């Protein structure tokens, strides 16, 4: 790796001040599992790294008035093992539990995953279907916006160079709703998703019709996306195989998968159909019996 | 080098702890303590304690680190190489190019590979220059300061295209077809004409990198008496030794090659790679020089498994006897020969399959392409042709409406069968093996 | 600027001066001569460089050495000795779970983390715990058997 200067920040203010001071040559580093790999591959050469792992404000998982707050520095291992996340947002726990391998999950953070804005990031779909909010800390203080607005394009977030993701908040009204995450890669473990998907499903009390379904997909467009056409189609429809098939077809239209060295666009469209069904069925299966 | 604690490993005798006895040895084997039994390997304890030294675990006082500048193009003429700026980087001790190499060619059968490319590069793994510095990091940075002027040439990636007369020549003036094997038995055309059914198919396989967990790593050091010692991850030390002696133009007796436990070879460490570069840098600097491949170099600058294109034509009788087989193999040979000759030979000889076929015509070709070198990998071409001829057998069985096992039993080699090359075969257990296997995995049940 | 750091390695505090770009793996292997931990890919993919960082397995090729300041690291050299090998080390030897052996140090560390947290893992749990450790000699079956048997051995020795 090329030489760089290293600073460790001990508060959010200190971190953004350092980033501001050395902008545009500085980058924050959390787990480093994304950043260091890119530096080693000679793709980027930041002159300054600001280690944010000791920033207290960005830690911890807590139930607040607003909802379930997960600090950006919480590792995937911690998200996956958290009783709070498992209870109130099981798909989020499952998504983090699917990232890389044990070693990757012990280092990699939720914040690093989201801010990297790689289209295949596993933590995005589940958070999107739960309408998570992003809390961002910058020189002018905090701002909060829907997580969807964080994703601008492949490896491109809406944060300015001196802004940091502090936490994500899953709003209270969505806590405990039936969700499911599913990922399909070339191998069963330690694999980048060819397609990943999550659903949050609500039905009528008789469990015969969908009332509202939120569906999100990854690795099929420049950013993780919500499949709005498929969602609109599902609202009010009966819970039936044909309906799920059609939803899968519509979801593939919502997405813009591309051919790359991992999979062809055509294969990805097929996978979207399969995963759409899987996550909806998975969320239904997780519901208490009628 | 620090000495490790060595645990005395006593010779394990039957029945002692440490020996896992699987089956009671027969009486006649009673005197042999390790036949018919499983015993732990002697070196394993050092591996699991983390004490066993692989090459990259060794270091010597004053050791320098080398890095090689790889090509930017898959096929290009080199117009100019200038290492002067690299030499100015603090911590860089030496830099070399093709001009520093006494005999700039090597290879296990064709000596068609340069140690460092001089006039042209033939694939992206070709090295052009190398530096030795006090750290790997500095060596890497120095590589960026080396100036190379290229004139890109048309690139040939498809072996079928490379075979054409008008294809760009990778080792001009020679043809891109650099080795051929032809085997004939009986009259294949006549037999095909007489066959009840002729089945024709084409199979392809892909390039595979060995990906041993340990990447290539070596250290070169000269002593005061002008003797060279190379510690390296090469599995064939005598070949490495003769290649090094030839490249460096020193007597073989002056070259000592030390290999130890490899972290995986699989055929990928069957020849020298950067050892001559290290030896020359070590000579120039008077210091030991180490070079370790990055994982990326492992993919682009070491050998891989040949992709094959395999055309099969077989003539069969109505009863399922194969009376003729014609095979045309085209191996994508990458930029240099490496073990292609051996691989193609083995593939061609075995390409008819273990079947007693009276009329055979086998043609094997290996062609240069602007891709990473292809060489030895587990089976030397045998797995590729096995995939083709066994798939082909299934197709024939299917077309005849026959049981795939039956068609194999009907045609399989037997004691005394004569192979395509005229070899009389002994100890042939093929049918027995097929039957035993079929019984064990319940072939008949599966079929129904 | 170099940083002076203090790390508890295999039970002993050590200090080192490190450049920011030095990885924990480089520190262990090149400065401290702890070459049991291997470099396989340098990108977090292979697990050959796995060490315990405050008890948790991580890829030391993806940890900056400065980050280890004040933390505890355990490498394969810290598991056992020739006289007193760790039950996992004995089990790997007995079960033939080692071929070229290059993956073994990382495998052992991942397996230790698993058994420390869960002495009686199921096969599935073992496979998940070792998913980040590649063995190109592909001796996975024996590795899984060895971990299972070490778990049993550790449990019975506790009793
Ligand atoms: C072997 C391996 C396997 C992997 N497998 C997967 C996988 O299966 N699924 C998956 O989704 N990802 C995977 N990844 C990618 C990566 O591990 C994850 O994205 C991880 O969550 C990144 O987090 P980090 O803390 O390591 O980020 P870092 O590498 O520290 O940072 C990533 C980027 O985000 C920025 N950043 C980090 N934190 C913040 C913050 N709080 N505010 C603003 N910017 C920030 C950094 O500047 C950097 O640009 C894998 C990586 C490896 C090496
Ligand atoms: S060397 Fe660290 S994971 Fe491969
Ligand atoms: S034993 Fe060779 S890689 Fe595992």
PDB file of C-alpha atoms in Angstrom, chain A residues 1-9 15 18-19 22 25-30 32 35-36 39 44-52, chain C residues 3 20-21 64 66-67:
ATOM      1  CA  UNK A   1       0.000   0.000   0.000  1.00  0.00           C
ATOM      2  CA  UNK A   2       1.113   3.536  -0.680  1.00  0.00           C
ATOM      3  CA  UNK A   3       1.970   5.828   2.182  1.00  0.00           C
ATOM      4  CA  UNK A   4      -0.748   7.977   3.767  1.00  0.00           C
ATOM      5  CA  UNK A   5      -1.192  10.033   6.905  1.00  0.00           C
ATOM      6  CA  UNK A   6      -3.364   8.560   9.608  1.00  0.00           C
ATOM      7  CA  UNK A   7      -5.444  10.302  12.230  1.00  0.00           C
ATOM      8  CA  UNK A   8      -7.719   8.760  14.757  1.00  0.00           C
ATOM      9  CA  UNK A   9     -10.752  10.855  15.641  1.00  0.00           C
ATOM     10  CA  UNK A  15     -13.605  13.547  12.570  1.00  0.00           C
ATOM     11  CA  UNK A  18     -10.038  16.498  10.067  1.00  0.00           C
ATOM     12  CA  UNK A  19     -11.854  15.517   6.897  1.00  0.00           C
ATOM     13  CA  UNK A  22      -7.536  17.578   4.442  1.00  0.00           C
ATOM     14  CA  UNK A  25      -7.392  14.094  -0.101  1.00  0.00           C
ATOM     15  CA  UNK A  26      -8.877  12.554   3.012  1.00  0.00           C
ATOM     16  CA  UNK A  27     -11.248   9.631   3.499  1.00  0.00           C
ATOM     17  CA  UNK A  28     -12.788   8.192   6.616  1.00  0.00           C
ATOM     18  CA  UNK A  29     -11.948   4.605   7.455  1.00  0.00           C
ATOM     19  CA  UNK A  30     -14.201   2.358   9.493  1.00  0.00           C
ATOM     20  CA  UNK A  32     -11.405  -0.893   6.195  1.00  0.00           C
ATOM     21  CA  UNK A  35     -11.336   0.876   1.514  1.00  0.00           C
ATOM     22  CA  UNK A  36      -8.079  -0.988   2.119  1.00  0.00           C
ATOM     23  CA  UNK A  39      -6.125   1.022  -1.917  1.00  0.00           C
ATOM     24  CA  UNK A  44      -7.544   4.950  -4.960  1.00  0.00           C
ATOM     25  CA  UNK A  45      -4.772   6.729  -3.105  1.00  0.00           C
ATOM     26  CA  UNK A  46      -6.103   8.877  -0.289  1.00  0.00           C
ATOM     27  CA  UNK A  47      -3.320  10.944   1.264  1.00  0.00           C
ATOM     28  CA  UNK A  48      -5.050  11.000   4.633  1.00  0.00           C
ATOM     29  CA  UNK A  49      -7.173   8.450   6.437  1.00  0.00           C
ATOM     30  CA  UNK A  50      -9.310   9.495   9.351  1.00  0.00           C
ATOM     31  CA  UNK A  51     -10.052   6.523  11.557  1.00  0.00           C
ATOM     32  CA  UNK A  52     -13.569   6.993  12.862  1.00  0.00           C
TER      33      UNK A  52
ATOM     34  CA  UNK C   3       3.439   5.471  15.346  1.00  0.00           C
ATOM     35  CA  UNK C  20       0.292   3.988   8.972  1.00  0.00           C
ATOM     36  CA  UNK C  21       0.116   1.856   5.841  1.00  0.00           C
ATOM     37  CA  UNK C  64      -3.900  -1.448   9.882  1.00  0.00           C
ATOM     38  CA  UNK C  66      -1.885   1.190  14.150  1.00  0.00           C
ATOM     39  CA  UNK C  67      -5.365  -0.075  14.859  1.00  0.00           C
TER      40      UNK C  67
END
